[in-house]
Amino acid sequence: MDNDYKKFGLKVFENLDSNFLYGTAGLSLSIAKLIKSKISIKKPPLDWDGKNWPTYYHNEKSLLWVMGRKNNKLYLPQSVLIGPWEAKDLFDKIKVELYEPNFIPPYKNEQCLGFYKKDDDFNGENARLKNYDRDKNTLTFQGASYFDWIMTNLSLDYDRTPLPTLRQETSVGDKLQDLDNNPLTNITGINGLLFSNDGYMIYQKRNKKVLVRPNQLCSGFSGTIDKIDIRHLTQSSTPYLSNLDTLREAVEEIGIRRKDFKKIIFLGITRELIRGGTPEVFYAVDLDLDRKSILELIPQDKEGVIKSVNFGRYARSINDESASALSESTLWGLIEKVEKETNAPVSIPFLTNLALWYWHWENDKVGANSYSESSRL
């Protein structure tokens, strides 16, 4: 275990000269303690801490890595679908399509719904990423039930003896199954870094009552894409990813007005191994507001406490080369500062968001390759 990272909540799987960041402090333990079960289950349905990740995803080809303080590659539990090295050229070229009818998972753990679901939970109609056609630059989405997502992607490790777990059943060939033939619901998440115009990064500490990652730190805004978002986009005259209403979550969770968004940078799309390949879309956003004005805003949906950290000259969505290089030591120092000030762990999506953003500052210190390649580093 690398003590340099352990001290601020990041667990590391050592692999020769490289490491694998497989979670945040006490991930499965936190889930067990923070979410009260309404049914009798010995362990949480999602109880994967990543220690045995090569067992399930040994052949995954595009694992995201970021350089650590000791000049070692730290592997995140994310498979890169679109990396920042290509996202910058594809944002306004990727076409979005909607596939009908809605997705129905061929199997799911219905007995697990009560473990995560609260009485006031709404079974929304979200957007499932069905396919990414790289040759045609097309993302195809499909409607999907939020509760089905809980009963598949959040219930991967529930013991179904004598049947295998859903994780075992969906990691055929020790890798994630292709999106198009995937039996999991795979609702698509959105995450975005927010930067004020006076040198601060805005982020959130989620409260203990939220379903996803309670008491963890997350990007300035996060959420899921709704089917209605995709429908509106595909019915428009410009059905491209750059025109998707990705800022809706920032408007709802922070209270930012749309006129205050200055610049939006698309950072890429990953598939999270913890949840069996759930897609996550990442952004970095510059705001035409200062820190004080942002913290005084009144959000529509309050899912946590809005926080800020001084990023100085690095508080911007993309490096315009007016600032000096951002060293990995400074990056990890800022992450450590955030964790110490909040006494909470950085979530995997937040860490992924930062890693993808970091590529724009130091493009040789972020990348993606297979586990077999990493073992030869």
mmCIF file of N, CA and C in Angstrom, residues 169-259:
data_model
loop_
_atom_site.group_PDB
_atom_site.id
_atom_site.type_symbol
_atom_site.label_atom_id
_atom_site.label_comp_id
_atom_site.label_asym_id
_atom_site.label_seq_id
_atom_site.Cartn_x
_atom_site.Cartn_y
_atom_site.Cartn_z
ATOM 1 N N GLU A 169 -21.270 -12.796 -14.305
ATOM 2 C CA GLU A 169 -22.001 -13.125 -15.526
ATOM 3 C C GLU A 169 -21.779 -12.111 -16.646
ATOM 4 N N THR A 170 -21.396 -10.873 -16.274
ATOM 5 C CA THR A 170 -21.269 -9.819 -17.288
ATOM 6 C C THR A 170 -19.822 -9.424 -17.569
ATOM 7 N N SER A 171 -18.863 -10.153 -17.007
ATOM 8 C CA SER A 171 -17.450 -9.871 -17.304
ATOM 9 C C SER A 171 -16.859 -11.045 -18.085
ATOM 10 N N VAL A 172 -17.552 -11.413 -19.135
ATOM 11 C CA VAL A 172 -17.130 -12.529 -19.980
ATOM 12 C C VAL A 172 -15.790 -12.195 -20.639
ATOM 13 N N GLY A 173 -14.853 -13.129 -20.562
ATOM 14 C CA GLY A 173 -13.539 -12.897 -21.141
ATOM 15 C C GLY A 173 -12.695 -11.946 -20.332
ATOM 16 N N ASP A 174 -13.035 -11.781 -19.050
ATOM 17 C CA ASP A 174 -12.289 -10.899 -18.144
ATOM 18 C C ASP A 174 -12.227 -9.463 -18.660
ATOM 19 N N LYS A 175 -13.358 -8.980 -19.162
ATOM 20 C CA LYS A 175 -13.438 -7.597 -19.610
ATOM 21 C C LYS A 175 -14.901 -7.174 -19.645
ATOM 22 N N LEU A 176 -15.123 -5.880 -19.792
ATOM 23 C CA LEU A 176 -16.479 -5.367 -19.929
ATOM 24 C C LEU A 176 -17.085 -5.824 -21.248
ATOM 25 N N GLN A 177 -18.372 -6.124 -21.225
ATOM 26 C CA GLN A 177 -19.037 -6.464 -22.470
ATOM 27 C C GLN A 177 -19.299 -5.202 -23.287
ATOM 28 N N ASP A 178 -19.339 -5.335 -24.596
ATOM 29 C CA ASP A 178 -19.644 -4.197 -25.456
ATOM 30 C C ASP A 178 -20.983 -3.591 -25.059
ATOM 31 N N LEU A 179 -21.117 -2.295 -25.217
ATOM 32 C CA LEU A 179 -22.349 -1.614 -24.831
ATOM 33 C C LEU A 179 -23.560 -2.167 -25.565
ATOM 34 N N ASP A 180 -23.406 -2.436 -26.850
ATOM 35 C CA ASP A 180 -24.548 -2.826 -27.677
ATOM 36 C C ASP A 180 -25.165 -4.153 -27.258
ATOM 37 N N ASN A 181 -24.357 -5.062 -26.727
ATOM 38 C CA ASN A 181 -24.862 -6.379 -26.336
ATOM 39 C C ASN A 181 -24.861 -6.559 -24.818
ATOM 40 N N ASN A 182 -24.885 -5.453 -24.092
ATOM 41 C CA ASN A 182 -24.734 -5.507 -22.644
ATOM 42 C C ASN A 182 -26.069 -5.708 -21.949
ATOM 43 N N PRO A 183 -26.152 -6.642 -20.984
ATOM 44 C CA PRO A 183 -27.410 -6.885 -20.276
ATOM 45 C C PRO A 183 -27.649 -5.935 -19.107
ATOM 46 N N LEU A 184 -26.695 -5.050 -18.809
ATOM 47 C CA LEU A 184 -26.851 -4.105 -17.700
ATOM 48 C C LEU A 184 -27.529 -2.825 -18.173
ATOM 49 N N THR A 185 -28.146 -2.120 -17.243
ATOM 50 C CA THR A 185 -28.929 -0.936 -17.603
ATOM 51 C C THR A 185 -28.051 0.214 -18.084
ATOM 52 N N ASN A 186 -26.885 0.410 -17.467
ATOM 53 C CA ASN A 186 -25.884 1.377 -17.943
ATOM 54 C C ASN A 186 -26.431 2.785 -18.183
ATOM 55 N N ILE A 187 -27.153 3.312 -17.203
ATOM 56 C CA ILE A 187 -27.572 4.709 -17.268
ATOM 57 C C ILE A 187 -26.331 5.598 -17.286
ATOM 58 N N THR A 188 -26.378 6.666 -18.066
ATOM 59 C CA THR A 188 -25.207 7.505 -18.299
ATOM 60 C C THR A 188 -25.141 8.672 -17.320
ATOM 61 N N GLY A 189 -24.013 8.785 -16.639
ATOM 62 C CA GLY A 189 -23.796 9.864 -15.694
ATOM 63 C C GLY A 189 -23.105 11.059 -16.323
ATOM 64 N N ILE A 190 -23.211 12.209 -15.647
ATOM 65 C CA ILE A 190 -22.553 13.445 -16.070
ATOM 66 C C ILE A 190 -21.789 14.015 -14.885
ATOM 67 N N ASN A 191 -20.569 14.468 -15.116
ATOM 68 C CA ASN A 191 -19.762 15.108 -14.084
ATOM 69 C C ASN A 191 -19.045 16.301 -14.683
ATOM 70 N N GLY A 192 -18.979 17.411 -13.925
ATOM 71 C CA GLY A 192 -18.308 18.588 -14.445
ATOM 72 C C GLY A 192 -17.568 19.373 -13.382
ATOM 73 N N LEU A 193 -16.299 19.685 -13.646
ATOM 74 C CA LEU A 193 -15.545 20.585 -12.784
ATOM 75 C C LEU A 193 -16.030 22.006 -13.037
ATOM 76 N N LEU A 194 -16.106 22.807 -11.978
ATOM 77 C CA LEU A 194 -16.525 24.193 -12.107
ATOM 78 C C LEU A 194 -15.421 25.111 -11.577
ATOM 79 N N PHE A 195 -15.089 26.147 -12.341
ATOM 80 C CA PHE A 195 -14.053 27.091 -11.942
ATOM 81 C C PHE A 195 -14.605 28.516 -11.923
ATOM 82 N N SER A 196 -14.377 29.194 -10.806
ATOM 83 C CA SER A 196 -14.804 30.588 -10.683
ATOM 84 C C SER A 196 -13.841 31.483 -11.451
ATOM 85 N N ASN A 197 -14.216 32.749 -11.611
ATOM 86 C CA ASN A 197 -13.350 33.670 -12.357
ATOM 87 C C ASN A 197 -12.304 34.338 -11.470
ATOM 88 N N ASP A 198 -12.234 33.906 -10.187
ATOM 89 C CA ASP A 198 -11.234 34.484 -9.300
ATOM 90 C C ASP A 198 -10.348 33.418 -8.647
ATOM 91 N N GLY A 199 -10.160 32.265 -9.358
ATOM 92 C CA GLY A 199 -9.146 31.318 -8.930
ATOM 93 C C GLY A 199 -9.578 30.171 -8.048
ATOM 94 N N TYR A 200 -10.854 29.798 -8.060
ATOM 95 C CA TYR A 200 -11.315 28.707 -7.206
ATOM 96 C C TYR A 200 -11.973 27.590 -8.019
ATOM 97 N N MET A 201 -11.822 26.356 -7.525
ATOM 98 C CA MET A 201 -12.602 25.242 -8.040
ATOM 99 C C MET A 201 -13.760 25.010 -7.090
ATOM 100 N N ILE A 202 -14.950 24.878 -7.641
ATOM 101 C CA ILE A 202 -16.155 24.624 -6.857
ATOM 102 C C ILE A 202 -16.455 23.126 -6.899
ATOM 103 N N TYR A 203 -16.703 22.521 -5.742
ATOM 104 C CA TYR A 203 -17.044 21.104 -5.680
ATOM 105 C C TYR A 203 -18.110 20.897 -4.603
ATOM 106 N N GLN A 204 -18.558 19.665 -4.419
ATOM 107 C CA GLN A 204 -19.603 19.390 -3.437
ATOM 108 C C GLN A 204 -19.212 18.244 -2.500
ATOM 109 N N LYS A 205 -19.639 18.360 -1.269
ATOM 110 C CA LYS A 205 -19.591 17.237 -0.330
ATOM 111 C C LYS A 205 -21.006 16.709 -0.206
ATOM 112 N N ARG A 206 -21.214 15.509 -0.700
ATOM 113 C CA ARG A 206 -22.552 14.934 -0.747
ATOM 114 C C ARG A 206 -23.024 14.581 0.657
ATOM 115 N N ASN A 207 -24.335 14.712 0.886
ATOM 116 C CA ASN A 207 -24.848 14.398 2.218
ATOM 117 C C ASN A 207 -25.027 12.889 2.388
ATOM 118 N N LYS A 208 -25.338 12.461 3.581
ATOM 119 C CA LYS A 208 -25.408 11.037 3.884
ATOM 120 C C LYS A 208 -26.697 10.388 3.412
ATOM 121 N N LYS A 209 -27.646 11.182 2.915
ATOM 122 C CA LYS A 209 -28.942 10.638 2.527
ATOM 123 C C LYS A 209 -29.041 10.291 1.045
ATOM 124 N N VAL A 210 -28.098 10.759 0.236
ATOM 125 C CA VAL A 210 -28.182 10.481 -1.199
ATOM 126 C C VAL A 210 -27.850 9.020 -1.476
ATOM 127 N N LEU A 211 -28.419 8.493 -2.546
ATOM 128 C CA LEU A 211 -28.215 7.091 -2.891
ATOM 129 C C LEU A 211 -26.783 6.822 -3.336
ATOM 130 N N VAL A 212 -26.283 7.663 -4.234
ATOM 131 C CA VAL A 212 -24.986 7.410 -4.855
ATOM 132 C C VAL A 212 -23.881 8.154 -4.113
ATOM 133 N N ARG A 213 -22.887 7.436 -3.647
ATOM 134 C CA ARG A 213 -21.695 7.971 -2.986
ATOM 135 C C ARG A 213 -22.014 8.954 -1.863
ATOM 136 N N PRO A 214 -22.758 8.522 -0.858
ATOM 137 C CA PRO A 214 -23.046 9.402 0.284
ATOM 138 C C PRO A 214 -21.767 9.768 1.030
ATOM 139 N N ASN A 215 -21.732 11.009 1.545
ATOM 140 C CA ASN A 215 -20.605 11.519 2.337
ATOM 141 C C ASN A 215 -19.281 11.533 1.579
ATOM 142 N N GLN A 216 -19.316 11.516 0.254
ATOM 143 C CA GLN A 216 -18.098 11.618 -0.538
ATOM 144 C C GLN A 216 -18.062 12.958 -1.272
ATOM 145 N N LEU A 217 -16.886 13.312 -1.739
ATOM 146 C CA LEU A 217 -16.706 14.548 -2.485
ATOM 147 C C LEU A 217 -16.930 14.292 -3.958
ATOM 148 N N CYS A 218 -17.597 15.218 -4.627
ATOM 149 C CA CYS A 218 -17.877 15.044 -6.050
ATOM 150 C C CYS A 218 -17.564 16.327 -6.801
ATOM 151 N N SER A 219 -17.602 16.253 -8.102
ATOM 152 C CA SER A 219 -17.347 17.420 -8.949
ATOM 153 C C SER A 219 -18.366 18.519 -8.673
ATOM 154 N N GLY A 220 -18.133 19.683 -9.251
ATOM 155 C CA GLY A 220 -19.036 20.809 -9.042
ATOM 156 C C GLY A 220 -20.481 20.468 -9.347
ATOM 157 N N PHE A 221 -20.710 19.670 -10.391
ATOM 158 C CA PHE A 221 -22.060 19.154 -10.648
ATOM 159 C C PHE A 221 -21.953 17.727 -11.146
ATOM 160 N N SER A 222 -22.964 16.944 -10.856
ATOM 161 C CA SER A 222 -23.016 15.544 -11.294
ATOM 162 C C SER A 222 -24.464 15.098 -11.321
ATOM 163 N N GLY A 223 -24.714 14.064 -12.089
ATOM 164 C CA GLY A 223 -26.073 13.546 -12.188
ATOM 165 C C GLY A 223 -26.162 12.548 -13.322
ATOM 166 N N THR A 224 -27.349 12.388 -13.879
ATOM 167 C CA THR A 224 -27.551 11.456 -14.989
ATOM 168 C C THR A 224 -28.246 12.166 -16.150
ATOM 169 N N ILE A 225 -28.043 11.618 -17.330
ATOM 170 C CA ILE A 225 -28.741 12.136 -18.509
ATOM 171 C C ILE A 225 -30.140 11.530 -18.546
ATOM 172 N N ASP A 226 -31.142 12.369 -18.720
ATOM 173 C CA ASP A 226 -32.520 11.885 -18.838
ATOM 174 C C ASP A 226 -32.857 11.594 -20.295
ATOM 175 N N LYS A 227 -33.814 10.696 -20.477
ATOM 176 C CA LYS A 227 -34.233 10.376 -21.839
ATOM 177 C C LYS A 227 -34.789 11.607 -22.541
ATOM 178 N N ILE A 228 -35.480 12.480 -21.790
ATOM 179 C CA ILE A 228 -36.074 13.665 -22.397
ATOM 180 C C ILE A 228 -34.985 14.599 -22.937
ATOM 181 N N ASP A 229 -33.800 14.592 -22.283
ATOM 182 C CA ASP A 229 -32.674 15.393 -22.780
ATOM 183 C C ASP A 229 -32.264 14.914 -24.174
ATOM 184 N N ILE A 230 -32.202 13.593 -24.329
ATOM 185 C CA ILE A 230 -31.809 13.018 -25.619
ATOM 186 C C ILE A 230 -32.896 13.241 -26.659
ATOM 187 N N ARG A 231 -34.150 13.093 -26.241
ATOM 188 C CA ARG A 231 -35.256 13.288 -27.194
ATOM 189 C C ARG A 231 -35.247 14.718 -27.737
ATOM 190 N N HIS A 232 -35.114 15.694 -26.850
ATOM 191 C CA HIS A 232 -35.087 17.092 -27.293
ATOM 192 C C HIS A 232 -33.926 17.344 -28.248
ATOM 193 N N LEU A 233 -32.778 16.750 -27.944
ATOM 194 C CA LEU A 233 -31.605 16.955 -28.789
ATOM 195 C C LEU A 233 -31.797 16.340 -30.162
ATOM 196 N N THR A 234 -32.294 15.106 -30.215
ATOM 197 C CA THR A 234 -32.425 14.415 -31.494
ATOM 198 C C THR A 234 -33.539 15.006 -32.366
ATOM 199 N N GLN A 235 -34.465 15.730 -31.752
ATOM 200 C CA GLN A 235 -35.532 16.374 -32.503
ATOM 201 C C GLN A 235 -35.144 17.774 -32.978
ATOM 202 N N SER A 236 -33.955 18.207 -32.572
ATOM 203 C CA SER A 236 -33.487 19.528 -32.983
ATOM 204 C C SER A 236 -32.796 19.437 -34.342
ATOM 205 N N SER A 237 -32.452 20.585 -34.895
ATOM 206 C CA SER A 237 -31.771 20.615 -36.184
ATOM 207 C C SER A 237 -30.279 20.364 -36.061
ATOM 208 N N THR A 238 -29.774 20.349 -34.809
ATOM 209 C CA THR A 238 -28.337 20.129 -34.571
ATOM 210 C C THR A 238 -28.156 19.056 -33.484
ATOM 211 N N PRO A 239 -28.405 17.783 -33.809
ATOM 212 C CA PRO A 239 -28.353 16.712 -32.804
ATOM 213 C C PRO A 239 -26.924 16.231 -32.499
ATOM 214 N N TYR A 240 -26.105 17.140 -31.986
ATOM 215 C CA TYR A 240 -24.720 16.812 -31.690
ATOM 216 C C TYR A 240 -24.462 16.915 -30.188
ATOM 217 N N LEU A 241 -23.491 16.179 -29.723
ATOM 218 C CA LEU A 241 -23.196 16.123 -28.293
ATOM 219 C C LEU A 241 -22.945 17.507 -27.712
ATOM 220 N N SER A 242 -22.332 18.390 -28.479
ATOM 221 C CA SER A 242 -22.035 19.731 -27.985
ATOM 222 C C SER A 242 -23.291 20.527 -27.656
ATOM 223 N N ASN A 243 -24.447 20.089 -28.160
ATOM 224 C CA ASN A 243 -25.705 20.795 -27.910
ATOM 225 C C ASN A 243 -26.571 20.106 -26.857
ATOM 226 N N LEU A 244 -26.061 19.036 -26.237
ATOM 227 C CA LEU A 244 -26.790 18.373 -25.155
ATOM 228 C C LEU A 244 -26.824 19.295 -23.941
ATOM 229 N N ASP A 245 -27.956 19.334 -23.254
ATOM 230 C CA ASP A 245 -28.110 20.222 -22.098
ATOM 231 C C ASP A 245 -27.380 19.630 -20.890
ATOM 232 N N THR A 246 -26.066 19.611 -20.957
ATOM 233 C CA THR A 246 -25.263 19.026 -19.881
ATOM 234 C C THR A 246 -25.210 19.911 -18.647
ATOM 235 N N LEU A 247 -25.558 21.166 -18.806
ATOM 236 C CA LEU A 247 -25.447 22.097 -17.689
ATOM 237 C C LEU A 247 -26.693 22.131 -16.816
ATOM 238 N N ARG A 248 -27.694 21.341 -17.163
ATOM 239 C CA ARG A 248 -28.922 21.313 -16.365
ATOM 240 C C ARG A 248 -28.629 20.971 -14.908
ATOM 241 N N GLU A 249 -27.721 20.008 -14.689
ATOM 242 C CA GLU A 249 -27.404 19.608 -13.324
ATOM 243 C C GLU A 249 -26.743 20.746 -12.541
ATOM 244 N N ALA A 250 -25.905 21.535 -13.207
ATOM 245 C CA ALA A 250 -25.264 22.664 -12.531
ATOM 246 C C ALA A 250 -26.286 23.732 -12.166
ATOM 247 N N VAL A 251 -27.270 23.926 -13.038
ATOM 248 C CA VAL A 251 -28.338 24.888 -12.765
ATOM 249 C C VAL A 251 -29.149 24.432 -11.556
ATOM 250 N N GLU A 252 -29.456 23.133 -11.501
ATOM 251 C CA GLU A 252 -30.284 22.607 -10.427
ATOM 252 C C GLU A 252 -29.531 22.487 -9.103
ATOM 253 N N GLU A 253 -28.277 22.012 -9.146
ATOM 254 C CA GLU A 253 -27.551 21.703 -7.916
ATOM 255 C C GLU A 253 -26.807 22.899 -7.322
ATOM 256 N N ILE A 254 -26.396 23.844 -8.154
ATOM 257 C CA ILE A 254 -25.641 24.995 -7.677
ATOM 258 C C ILE A 254 -26.470 26.279 -7.726
ATOM 259 N N GLY A 255 -27.401 26.362 -8.684
ATOM 260 C CA GLY A 255 -28.224 27.558 -8.831
ATOM 261 C C GLY A 255 -27.657 28.551 -9.827
ATOM 262 N N ILE A 256 -26.698 28.094 -10.644
ATOM 263 C CA ILE A 256 -26.062 28.969 -11.630
ATOM 264 C C ILE A 256 -27.027 29.269 -12.772
ATOM 265 N N ARG A 257 -27.039 30.512 -13.210
ATOM 266 C CA ARG A 257 -27.843 30.883 -14.370
ATOM 267 C C ARG A 257 -27.046 30.593 -15.647
ATOM 268 N N ARG A 258 -27.751 30.230 -16.690
ATOM 269 C CA ARG A 258 -27.078 29.812 -17.917
ATOM 270 C C ARG A 258 -26.221 30.920 -18.524
ATOM 271 N N LYS A 259 -26.574 32.143 -18.287
ATOM 272 C CA LYS A 259 -25.795 33.248 -18.848
ATOM 273 C C LYS A 259 -24.418 33.366 -18.187
#
